[in-house]
Coordinates of C-alpha atoms in Angstrom, one line a residue:
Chain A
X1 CA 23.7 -14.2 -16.7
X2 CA 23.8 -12.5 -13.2
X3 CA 21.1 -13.7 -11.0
X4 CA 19.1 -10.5 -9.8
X5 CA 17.6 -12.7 -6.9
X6 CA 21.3 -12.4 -5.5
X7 CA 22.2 -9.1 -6.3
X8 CA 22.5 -6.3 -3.8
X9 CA 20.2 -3.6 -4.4
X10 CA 22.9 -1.2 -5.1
X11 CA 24.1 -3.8 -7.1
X12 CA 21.0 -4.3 -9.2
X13 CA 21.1 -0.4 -9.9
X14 CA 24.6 -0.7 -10.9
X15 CA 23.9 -3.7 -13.6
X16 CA 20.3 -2.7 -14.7
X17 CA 21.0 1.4 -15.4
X18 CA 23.5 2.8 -18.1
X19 CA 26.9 2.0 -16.9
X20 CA 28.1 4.7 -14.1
X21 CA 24.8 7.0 -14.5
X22 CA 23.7 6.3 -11.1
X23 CA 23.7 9.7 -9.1
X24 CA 22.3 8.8 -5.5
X25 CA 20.5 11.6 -3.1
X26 CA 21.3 11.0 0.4
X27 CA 24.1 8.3 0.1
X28 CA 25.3 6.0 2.8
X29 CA 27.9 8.5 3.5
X30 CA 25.6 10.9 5.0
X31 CA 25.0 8.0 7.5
X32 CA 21.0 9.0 7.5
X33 CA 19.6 6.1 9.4
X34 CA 16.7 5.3 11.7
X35 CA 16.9 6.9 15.2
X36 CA 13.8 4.7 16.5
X37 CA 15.9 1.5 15.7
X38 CA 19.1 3.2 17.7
X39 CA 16.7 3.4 20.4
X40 CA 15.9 -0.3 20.4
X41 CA 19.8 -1.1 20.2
X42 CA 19.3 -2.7 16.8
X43 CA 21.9 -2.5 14.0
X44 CA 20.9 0.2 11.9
X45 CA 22.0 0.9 7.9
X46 CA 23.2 4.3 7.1
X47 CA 20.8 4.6 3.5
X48 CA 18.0 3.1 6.0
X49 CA 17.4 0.1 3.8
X50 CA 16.8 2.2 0.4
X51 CA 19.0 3.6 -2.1
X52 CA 17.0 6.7 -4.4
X53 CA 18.6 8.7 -7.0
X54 CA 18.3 9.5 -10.6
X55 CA 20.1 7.9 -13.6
X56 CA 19.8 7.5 -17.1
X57 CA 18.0 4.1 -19.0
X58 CA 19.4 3.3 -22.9
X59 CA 20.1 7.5 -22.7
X60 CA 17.1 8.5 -21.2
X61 CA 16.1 10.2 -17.7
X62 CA 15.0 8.3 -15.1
X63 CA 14.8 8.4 -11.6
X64 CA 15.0 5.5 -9.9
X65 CA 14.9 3.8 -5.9
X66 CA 15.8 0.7 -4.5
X67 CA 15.0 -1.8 -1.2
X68 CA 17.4 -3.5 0.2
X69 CA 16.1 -6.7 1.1
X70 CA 18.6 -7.5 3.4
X71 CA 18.4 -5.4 5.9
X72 CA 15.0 -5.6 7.8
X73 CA 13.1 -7.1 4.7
X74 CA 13.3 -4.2 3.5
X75 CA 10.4 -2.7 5.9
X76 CA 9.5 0.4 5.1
X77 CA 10.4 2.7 8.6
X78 CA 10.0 6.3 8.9
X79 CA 12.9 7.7 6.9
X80 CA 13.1 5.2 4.8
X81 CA 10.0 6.1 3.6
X82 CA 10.2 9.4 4.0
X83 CA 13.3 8.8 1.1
X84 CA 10.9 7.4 -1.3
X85 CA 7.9 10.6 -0.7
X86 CA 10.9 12.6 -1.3
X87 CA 12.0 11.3 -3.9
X88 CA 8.8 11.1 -5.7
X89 CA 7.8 14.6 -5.2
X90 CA 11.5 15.6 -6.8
X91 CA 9.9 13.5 -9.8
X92 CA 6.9 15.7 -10.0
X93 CA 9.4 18.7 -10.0
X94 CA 12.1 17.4 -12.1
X95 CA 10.0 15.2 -14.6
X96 CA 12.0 12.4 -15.4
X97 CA 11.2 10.1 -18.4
X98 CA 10.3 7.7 -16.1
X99 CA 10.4 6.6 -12.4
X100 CA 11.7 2.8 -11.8
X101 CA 11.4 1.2 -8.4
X102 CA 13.0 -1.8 -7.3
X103 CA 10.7 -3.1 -4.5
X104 CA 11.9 -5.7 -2.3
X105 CA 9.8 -5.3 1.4
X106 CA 7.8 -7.2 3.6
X107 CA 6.0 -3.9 4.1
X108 CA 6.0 -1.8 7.0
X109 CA 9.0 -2.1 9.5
X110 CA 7.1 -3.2 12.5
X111 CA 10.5 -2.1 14.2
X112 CA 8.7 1.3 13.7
X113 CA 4.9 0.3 12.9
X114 CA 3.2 3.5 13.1
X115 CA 5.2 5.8 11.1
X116 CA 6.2 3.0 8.7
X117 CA 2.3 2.6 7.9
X118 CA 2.1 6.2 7.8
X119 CA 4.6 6.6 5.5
X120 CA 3.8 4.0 3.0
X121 CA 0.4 5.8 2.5
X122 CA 2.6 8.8 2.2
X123 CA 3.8 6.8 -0.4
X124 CA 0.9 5.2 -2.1
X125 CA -0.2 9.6 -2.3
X126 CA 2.7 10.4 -3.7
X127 CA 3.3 7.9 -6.6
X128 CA -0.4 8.5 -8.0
X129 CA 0.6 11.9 -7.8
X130 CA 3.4 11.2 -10.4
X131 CA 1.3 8.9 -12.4
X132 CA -1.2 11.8 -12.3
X133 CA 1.6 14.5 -13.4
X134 CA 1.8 11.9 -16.8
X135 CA 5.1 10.3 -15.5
X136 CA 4.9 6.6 -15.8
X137 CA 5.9 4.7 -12.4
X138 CA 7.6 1.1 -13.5
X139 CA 8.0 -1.5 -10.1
X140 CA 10.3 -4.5 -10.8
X141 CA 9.9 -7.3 -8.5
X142 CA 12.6 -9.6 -8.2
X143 CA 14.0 -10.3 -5.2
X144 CA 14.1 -13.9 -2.5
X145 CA 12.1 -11.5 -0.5
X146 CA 9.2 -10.5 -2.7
X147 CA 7.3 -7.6 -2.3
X148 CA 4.2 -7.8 0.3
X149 CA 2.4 -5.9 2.8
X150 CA 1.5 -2.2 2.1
X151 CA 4.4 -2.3 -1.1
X152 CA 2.2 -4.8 -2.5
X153 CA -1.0 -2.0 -2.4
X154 CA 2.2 0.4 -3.7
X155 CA 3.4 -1.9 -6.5
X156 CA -0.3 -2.2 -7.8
X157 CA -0.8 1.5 -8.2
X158 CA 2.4 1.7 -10.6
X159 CA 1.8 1.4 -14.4
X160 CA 3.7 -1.2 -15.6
X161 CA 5.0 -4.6 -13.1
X162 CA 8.1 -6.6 -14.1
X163 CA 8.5 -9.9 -12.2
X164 CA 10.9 -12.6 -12.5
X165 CA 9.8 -16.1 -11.6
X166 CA 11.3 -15.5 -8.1
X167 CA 9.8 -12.8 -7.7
X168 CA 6.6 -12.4 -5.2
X169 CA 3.7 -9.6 -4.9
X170 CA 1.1 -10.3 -2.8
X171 CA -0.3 -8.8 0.6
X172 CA 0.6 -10.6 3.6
X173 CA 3.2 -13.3 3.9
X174 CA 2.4 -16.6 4.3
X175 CA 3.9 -16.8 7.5
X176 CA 1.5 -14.5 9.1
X177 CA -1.6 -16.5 7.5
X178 CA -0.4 -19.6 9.1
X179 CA -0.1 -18.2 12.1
X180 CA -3.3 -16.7 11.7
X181 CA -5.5 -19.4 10.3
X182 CA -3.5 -22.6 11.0
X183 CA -0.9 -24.8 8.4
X184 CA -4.4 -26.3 6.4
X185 CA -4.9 -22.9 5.2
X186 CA -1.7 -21.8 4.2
X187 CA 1.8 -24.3 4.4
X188 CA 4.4 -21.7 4.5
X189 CA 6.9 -24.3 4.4
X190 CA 5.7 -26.0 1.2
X191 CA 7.5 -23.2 -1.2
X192 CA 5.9 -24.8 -4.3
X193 CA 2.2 -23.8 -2.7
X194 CA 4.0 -20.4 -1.8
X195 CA 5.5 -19.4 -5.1
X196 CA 2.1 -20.7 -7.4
X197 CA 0.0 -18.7 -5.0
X198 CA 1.9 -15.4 -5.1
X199 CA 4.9 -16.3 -7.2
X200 CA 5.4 -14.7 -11.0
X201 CA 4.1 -16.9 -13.0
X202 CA 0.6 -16.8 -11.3
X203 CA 1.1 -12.4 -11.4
X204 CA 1.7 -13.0 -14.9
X205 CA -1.1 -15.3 -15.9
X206 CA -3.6 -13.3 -14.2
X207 CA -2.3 -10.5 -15.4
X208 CA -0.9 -8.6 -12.1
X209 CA 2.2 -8.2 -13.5
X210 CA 3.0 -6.8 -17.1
X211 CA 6.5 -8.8 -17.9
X212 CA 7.8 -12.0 -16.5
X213 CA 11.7 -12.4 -17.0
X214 CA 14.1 -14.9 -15.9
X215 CA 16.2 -14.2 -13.0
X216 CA 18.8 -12.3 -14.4
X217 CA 19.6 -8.3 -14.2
X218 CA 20.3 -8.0 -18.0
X219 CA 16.4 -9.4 -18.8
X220 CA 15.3 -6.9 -15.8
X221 CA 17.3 -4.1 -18.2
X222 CA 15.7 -5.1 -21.5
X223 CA 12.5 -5.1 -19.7
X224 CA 12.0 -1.9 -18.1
X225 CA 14.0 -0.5 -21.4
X226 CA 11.0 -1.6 -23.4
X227 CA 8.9 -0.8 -20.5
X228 CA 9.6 3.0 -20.6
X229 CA 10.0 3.0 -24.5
X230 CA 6.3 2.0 -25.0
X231 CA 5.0 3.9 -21.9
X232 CA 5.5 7.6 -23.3
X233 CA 3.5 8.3 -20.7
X234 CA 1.9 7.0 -17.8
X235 CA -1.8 5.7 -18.4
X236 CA -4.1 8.3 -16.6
X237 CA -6.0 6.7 -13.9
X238 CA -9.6 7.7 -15.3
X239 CA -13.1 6.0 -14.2
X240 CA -13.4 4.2 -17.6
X241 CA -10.6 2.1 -16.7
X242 CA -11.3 1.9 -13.0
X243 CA -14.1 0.6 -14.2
X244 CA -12.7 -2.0 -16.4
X245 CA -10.5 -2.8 -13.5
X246 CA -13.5 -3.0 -11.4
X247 CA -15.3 -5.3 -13.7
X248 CA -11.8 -7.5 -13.8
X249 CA -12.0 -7.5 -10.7
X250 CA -14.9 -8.9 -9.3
X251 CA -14.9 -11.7 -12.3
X252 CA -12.1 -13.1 -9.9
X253 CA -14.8 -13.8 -7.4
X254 CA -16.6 -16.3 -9.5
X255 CA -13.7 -18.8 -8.9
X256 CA -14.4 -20.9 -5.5
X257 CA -11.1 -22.0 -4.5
X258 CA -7.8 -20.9 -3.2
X259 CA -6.0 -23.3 -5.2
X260 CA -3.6 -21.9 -8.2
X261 CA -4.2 -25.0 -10.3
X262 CA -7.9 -25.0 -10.1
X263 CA -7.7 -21.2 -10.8
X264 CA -5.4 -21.4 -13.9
X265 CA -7.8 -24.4 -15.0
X266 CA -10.5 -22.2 -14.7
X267 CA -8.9 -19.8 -16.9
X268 CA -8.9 -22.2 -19.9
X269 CA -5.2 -22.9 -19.7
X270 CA -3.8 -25.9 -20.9
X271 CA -2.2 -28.7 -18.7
X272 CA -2.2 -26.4 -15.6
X273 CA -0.8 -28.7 -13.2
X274 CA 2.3 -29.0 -15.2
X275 CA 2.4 -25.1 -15.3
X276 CA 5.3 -24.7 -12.0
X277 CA 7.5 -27.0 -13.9
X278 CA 7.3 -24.8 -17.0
X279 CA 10.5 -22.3 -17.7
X280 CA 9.8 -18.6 -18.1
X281 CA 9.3 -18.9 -21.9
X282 CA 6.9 -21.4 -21.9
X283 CA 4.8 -19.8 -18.9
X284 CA 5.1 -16.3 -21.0
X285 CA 3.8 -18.0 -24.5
X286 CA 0.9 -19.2 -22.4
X287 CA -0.3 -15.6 -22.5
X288 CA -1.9 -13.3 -19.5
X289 CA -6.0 -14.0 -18.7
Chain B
X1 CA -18.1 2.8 19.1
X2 CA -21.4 1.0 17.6
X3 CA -21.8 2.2 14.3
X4 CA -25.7 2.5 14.7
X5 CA -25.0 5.1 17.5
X6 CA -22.1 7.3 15.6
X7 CA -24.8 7.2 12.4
X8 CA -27.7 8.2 14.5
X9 CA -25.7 10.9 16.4
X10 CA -24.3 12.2 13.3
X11 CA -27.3 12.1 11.0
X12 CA -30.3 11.1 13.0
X13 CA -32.5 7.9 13.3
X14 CA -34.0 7.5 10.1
X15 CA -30.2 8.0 8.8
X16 CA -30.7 5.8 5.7
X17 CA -27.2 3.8 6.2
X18 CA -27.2 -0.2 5.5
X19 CA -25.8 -2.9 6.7
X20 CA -24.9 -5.6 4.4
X21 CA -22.7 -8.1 5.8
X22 CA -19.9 -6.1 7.7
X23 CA -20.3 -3.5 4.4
X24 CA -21.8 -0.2 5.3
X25 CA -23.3 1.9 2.8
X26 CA -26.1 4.9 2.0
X27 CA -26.9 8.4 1.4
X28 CA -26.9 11.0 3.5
X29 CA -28.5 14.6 4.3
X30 CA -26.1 16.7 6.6
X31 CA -26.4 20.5 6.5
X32 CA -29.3 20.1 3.2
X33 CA -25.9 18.6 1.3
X34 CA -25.9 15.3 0.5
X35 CA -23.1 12.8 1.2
X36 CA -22.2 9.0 0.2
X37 CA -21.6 7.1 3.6
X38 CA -19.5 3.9 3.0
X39 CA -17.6 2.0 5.0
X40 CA -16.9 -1.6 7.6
X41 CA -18.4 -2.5 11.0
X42 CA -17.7 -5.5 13.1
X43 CA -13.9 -5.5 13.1
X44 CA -14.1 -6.5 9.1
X45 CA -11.0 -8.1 7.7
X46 CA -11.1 -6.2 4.4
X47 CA -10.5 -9.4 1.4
X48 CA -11.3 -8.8 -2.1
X49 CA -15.0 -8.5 -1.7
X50 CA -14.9 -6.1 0.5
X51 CA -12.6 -3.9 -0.7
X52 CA -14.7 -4.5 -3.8
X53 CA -17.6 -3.6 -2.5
X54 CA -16.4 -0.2 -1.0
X55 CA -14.8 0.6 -4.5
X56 CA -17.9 0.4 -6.1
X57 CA -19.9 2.9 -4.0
X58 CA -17.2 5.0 -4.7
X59 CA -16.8 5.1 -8.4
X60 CA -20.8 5.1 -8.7
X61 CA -20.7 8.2 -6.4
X62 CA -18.0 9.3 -8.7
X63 CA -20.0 8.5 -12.1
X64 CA -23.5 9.9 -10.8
X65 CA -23.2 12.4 -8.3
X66 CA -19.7 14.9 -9.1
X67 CA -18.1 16.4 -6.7
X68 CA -20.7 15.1 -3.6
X69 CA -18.5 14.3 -0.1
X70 CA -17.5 11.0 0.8
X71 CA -17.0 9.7 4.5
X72 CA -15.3 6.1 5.1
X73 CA -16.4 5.1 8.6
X74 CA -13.7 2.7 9.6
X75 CA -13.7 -0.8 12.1
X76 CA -11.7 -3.0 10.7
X77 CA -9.1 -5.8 11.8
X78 CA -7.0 -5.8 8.7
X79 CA -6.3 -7.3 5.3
X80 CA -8.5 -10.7 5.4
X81 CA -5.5 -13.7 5.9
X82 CA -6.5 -15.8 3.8
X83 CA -5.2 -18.1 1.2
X84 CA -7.6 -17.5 -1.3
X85 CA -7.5 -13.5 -1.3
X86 CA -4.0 -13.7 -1.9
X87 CA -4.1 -16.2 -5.0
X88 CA -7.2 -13.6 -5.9
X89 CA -4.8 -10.8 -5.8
X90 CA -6.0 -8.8 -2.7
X91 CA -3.0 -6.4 -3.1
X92 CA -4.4 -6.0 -6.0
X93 CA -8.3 -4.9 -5.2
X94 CA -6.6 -3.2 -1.8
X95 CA -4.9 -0.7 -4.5
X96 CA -8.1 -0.3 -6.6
X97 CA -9.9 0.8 -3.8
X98 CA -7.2 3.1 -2.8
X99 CA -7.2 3.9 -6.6
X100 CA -10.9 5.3 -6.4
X101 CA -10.5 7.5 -3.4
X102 CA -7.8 9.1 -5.5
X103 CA -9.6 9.4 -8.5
X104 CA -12.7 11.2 -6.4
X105 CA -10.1 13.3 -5.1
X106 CA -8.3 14.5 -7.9
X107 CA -12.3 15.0 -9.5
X108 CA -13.4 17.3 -6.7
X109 CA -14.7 15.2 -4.1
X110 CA -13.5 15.4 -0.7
X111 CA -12.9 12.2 1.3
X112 CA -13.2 12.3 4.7
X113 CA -11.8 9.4 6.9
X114 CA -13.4 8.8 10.5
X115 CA -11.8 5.7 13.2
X116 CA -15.0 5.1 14.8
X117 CA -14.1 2.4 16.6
X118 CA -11.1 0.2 15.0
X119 CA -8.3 0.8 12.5
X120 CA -5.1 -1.9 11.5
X121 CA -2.5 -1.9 9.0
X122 CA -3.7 -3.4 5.6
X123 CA -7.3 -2.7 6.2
X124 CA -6.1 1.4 6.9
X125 CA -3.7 2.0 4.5
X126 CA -6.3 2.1 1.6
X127 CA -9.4 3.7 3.3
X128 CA -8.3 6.5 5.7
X129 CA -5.1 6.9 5.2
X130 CA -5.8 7.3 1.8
X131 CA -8.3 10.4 2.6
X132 CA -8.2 13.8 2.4
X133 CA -8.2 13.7 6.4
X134 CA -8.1 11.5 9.0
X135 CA -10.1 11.8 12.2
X136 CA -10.9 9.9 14.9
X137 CA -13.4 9.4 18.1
X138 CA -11.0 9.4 21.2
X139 CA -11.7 5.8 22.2
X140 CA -10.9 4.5 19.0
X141 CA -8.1 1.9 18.7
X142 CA -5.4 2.5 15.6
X143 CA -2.3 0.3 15.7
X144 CA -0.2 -2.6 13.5
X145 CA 0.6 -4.4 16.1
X146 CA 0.5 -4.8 19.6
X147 CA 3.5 -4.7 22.3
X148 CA 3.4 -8.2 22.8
X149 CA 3.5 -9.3 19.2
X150 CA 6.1 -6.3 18.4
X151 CA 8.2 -7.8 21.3
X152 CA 8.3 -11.4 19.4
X153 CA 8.9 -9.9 16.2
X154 CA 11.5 -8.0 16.9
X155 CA 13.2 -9.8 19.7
X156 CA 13.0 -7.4 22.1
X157 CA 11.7 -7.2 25.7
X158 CA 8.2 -6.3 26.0
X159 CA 9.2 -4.2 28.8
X160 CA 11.1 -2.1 27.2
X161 CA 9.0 -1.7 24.3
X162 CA 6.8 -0.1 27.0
X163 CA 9.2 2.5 28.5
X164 CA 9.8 3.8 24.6
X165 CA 6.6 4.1 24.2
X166 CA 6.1 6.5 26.8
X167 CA 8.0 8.9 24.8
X168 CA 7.9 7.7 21.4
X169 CA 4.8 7.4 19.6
X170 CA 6.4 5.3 16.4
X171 CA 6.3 1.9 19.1
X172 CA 3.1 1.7 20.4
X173 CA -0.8 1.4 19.5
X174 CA -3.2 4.4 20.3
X175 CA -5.0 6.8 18.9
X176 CA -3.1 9.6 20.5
X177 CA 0.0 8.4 19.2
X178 CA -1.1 8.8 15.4
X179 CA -2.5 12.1 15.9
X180 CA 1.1 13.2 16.9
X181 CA 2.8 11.9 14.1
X182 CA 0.1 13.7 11.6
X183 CA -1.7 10.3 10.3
X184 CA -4.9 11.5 12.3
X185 CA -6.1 14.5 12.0
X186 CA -7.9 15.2 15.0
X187 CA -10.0 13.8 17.3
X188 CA -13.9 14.3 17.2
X189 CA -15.0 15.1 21.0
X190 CA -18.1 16.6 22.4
X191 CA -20.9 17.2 19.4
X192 CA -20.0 15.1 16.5
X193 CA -22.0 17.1 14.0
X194 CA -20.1 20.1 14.5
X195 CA -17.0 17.8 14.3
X196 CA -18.8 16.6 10.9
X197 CA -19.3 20.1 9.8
X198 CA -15.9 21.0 10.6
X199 CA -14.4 18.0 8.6
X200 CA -15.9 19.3 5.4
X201 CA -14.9 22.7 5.6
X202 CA -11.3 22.1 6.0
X203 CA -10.6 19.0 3.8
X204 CA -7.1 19.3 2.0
X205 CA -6.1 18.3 -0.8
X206 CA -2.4 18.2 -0.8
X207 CA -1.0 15.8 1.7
X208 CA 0.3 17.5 5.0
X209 CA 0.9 14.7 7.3
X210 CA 4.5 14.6 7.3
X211 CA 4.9 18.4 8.2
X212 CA 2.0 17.8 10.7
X213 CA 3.9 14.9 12.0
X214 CA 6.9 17.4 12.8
X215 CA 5.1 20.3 14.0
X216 CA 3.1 17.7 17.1
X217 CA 6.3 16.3 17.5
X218 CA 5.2 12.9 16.8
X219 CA 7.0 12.4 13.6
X220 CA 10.0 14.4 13.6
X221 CA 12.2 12.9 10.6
X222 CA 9.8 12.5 7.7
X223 CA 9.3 16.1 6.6
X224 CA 12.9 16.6 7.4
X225 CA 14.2 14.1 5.2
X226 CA 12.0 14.4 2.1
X227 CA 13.3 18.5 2.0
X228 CA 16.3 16.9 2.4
X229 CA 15.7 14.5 -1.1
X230 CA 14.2 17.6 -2.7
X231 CA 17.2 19.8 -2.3
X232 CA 19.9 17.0 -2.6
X233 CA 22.5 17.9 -5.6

């Protein structure tokens, strides 16, 4: 078992895609990086904190992009982003079985606010257009650094989630909302309040996420294998199911709370403040709500 | 601006918007062509309800009235911070929203974004920057951040945050800056109705900020790059 958590995103492509099919488009050695973070004198990356390219999954063609959560969180800056629009408009050309991203980012680089929110817009444009083209879009979540911000608005317009316990999605980091509203509202340093609020196994209860896998790169492989295999194509975003969505929805807001236990005791589940301390198994026989 | 005074301009006194809440919301008569108005007021943090609440305008405009115009008239502070829309899933309802406005795209509708007095990160990504186009009034305020919370996050003097900025529009809030890098459109001066009229005419459908962003000089990587991806070997 190879923890994913600890993987290097280039690593993660090299362990989760068919051995040696990964064929990147703008590599490191084309040293493309961010001029705006030259300009502030900070320590830029020369793939600008995202690796894109196409490759093949149990024989078929994919393409596929990942974040690099260690450098800047993975923020999304201007060419950075600019790699992903790219990327997915060579999808909508080249139709690929399927388009995998590995999301790890805070959101947008603040290094580079503007055109990072820009550009994951851009973004959010360009990936219905796949889904739109029938192409299904796959996001696997799985890094320490989760996946927040404006790529948590990105991940949710893909098809089909995969999240490891580790994983987070959510919107803004609970940092920010202490900062914001104060430690009563949100304890950023109590990590088991932090992962049952955003962490995997509440996205997979709820449903926001369509897999939950243990940390490892070879459950992450099995997953998006069967991931692709049952989505021949991507759903079509129609107004019957943006109406079911709609009416999923706005059922959350008949919870009064913003406590995970209450909420999955709400739900009917069984035993829910034992629920953290259950393995990935368990959590996944509980089925989603 | 106050929203009242935009509406009134733009559609007269009996203009039929609501107010419910900080949720704005009504039918419209502009040019004997009817329009769906929705949008925030008040600085909104957007949480789940909200963006629920604009989704739901838009996918009855969608379901009743095909093809009619929608304009998002935007103030808003941001995603609501808040533990609660988080464990609700407010990425989540942010995307649906976002969803929507696609869906009335691709079905013929064209979606018109207008900054009328406010617009930041979260609360932006999946109302006007989801649009067709982007305008904005010239006093309105679009940003992520501002210099003194980009200089703790990063680290970096606020002063010479500053001095970038004077050149670099990718640092610092403003309106003008966004327009250069091709997020805003254009700015609505002078009589808002031709402005209005204008907006309507020439809404596209293909996304064009990027090479916009290049040709103001605002933005001058992204188009760059992205041919660059499409022509990799």
């Amino acid at each position: 078992m190879i923890s994913f958590s600890e993987c290097s995103a280039r690593e993660r492509l090299a362990l989760l895609l068919d051995a040696d099919s990964f064929h990147e488009w703008l590599p490191p050695a084309l040293k493309l990086t961010s001029p705006h973070l030259a300009q502030l004198g900070v320590p830029a990356s020369f793939d600008d904190g995202v690796a894109i390219g196409r490759a093949t999954l149990a024989g078929r063609p994919v393409f596929v992009a990942a974040q690099e959560g260690q450098f800047m969180g993975g923020g999304v800056g201007e060419v950075h982003g600019a790699k992903l629009v790219g990327w997915l408009q060579r999808a909508l050309r080249d139709r690929p079985d399927a388009v995998l991203l590995l999301a790890e980012s805070g959101g947008v680089r603040l290094h580079e606010a503007n055109a990072g929110l820009i550009a994951v817009s851009e973004v959010m444009r360009a990936l219905l257009d796949v889904r739109a083209a029938g192409i299904p879009v796959v996001v696997l979540i799985g890094g320490t650094g989760g996946c927040f911000g404006g790529m948590g608005i990105v991940a949710r317009c893909a098809d089909h989630i995969i999240m490891s316990d580790i994983g987070r999605l959510a919107m803004s980091g609970p940092e920010v909302i202490e900062a914001s509203h104060g430690v009563e509202e949100f304890d950023s340093r109590d990590r088991a309040l932090v992962w049952r609020t955003t962490g995997g196994k509440h996205r997979w209860l709820t449903g926001d996420c369509d897999a939950l896998v243990e940390d490892d790169v070879s459950a992450f492989r099995e997953a998006a294998i069967a991931a692709i295999t049952a989505l021949d194509a991507s759903h079509p975003v129609t107004l019957e199911r943006l109406e079911a969505e709609h009416a999923r929805l706005s059922a959350r807001l008949d919870f009064q709370g913003a406590e995970a236990i209450e909420l999955w005791a709400a739900l009917g589940l069984p035993d829910a403040a034992r629920i953290p301390d259950l393995d990935v198994a368990a959590v996944t026989a509980l089925g989603a709500r | 601006m106050d929203w009242q005074h935009l509406a009134t301009q733009l559609f007269g006194a009996e203009h039929g918007i609501r107010r419910d809440g900080d949720f704005l919301h009504g039918e419209v008569s502009f040019d004997g062509e009817m329009l769906t108005v929705l949008g925030t007021t008040d600085h909104a943090p957007i949480g789940v309800q909200l963006a629920l609440a604009q989704a739901r305008v838009v996918l009855d405009t969608v379901a009743r009235h095909p093809g009619r115009a929608l304009l998002l008239l935007i103030d808003t502070q941001g995603q609501q911070l808040r533990r609660r829309d988080e464990l609700l899933g407010i990425n989540r309802a942010m995307a649906h929203l976002g969803m929507c406005l696609d869906l009335a795209r691709r079905r013929g509708h064209r979606v018109l974004g207008l900054v009328y007095d406010q617009a930041l990160s979260g609360g932006f990504i999946t109302s006007g920057l989801i649009a067709d186009a982007c305008d904005a009034v010239p006093e309105a305020e679009i940003r992520v951040m501002r210099l003194p919370a980009m200089a703790r996050v990063t680290k970096l003097p606020e002063s010479m945050l500053a001095e970038l900025s004077k050149d670099n529009p990718v640092f610092a809030p403003g309106v003008d800056n966004y327009v250069a890098m091709g997020g805003v459109r254009r700015l609505w001066e002078g009589d808002f109705q031709a402005a209005l009229r204008d907006a309507l005419a020439q809404a596209p459908t293909v996304d064009r900020r990027a090479e916009d962003g290049a040709a103001r000089g605002g933005r001058r990587h992204a188009a760059d790059v992205i041919q660059r991806v499409l022509q990799a070997v």
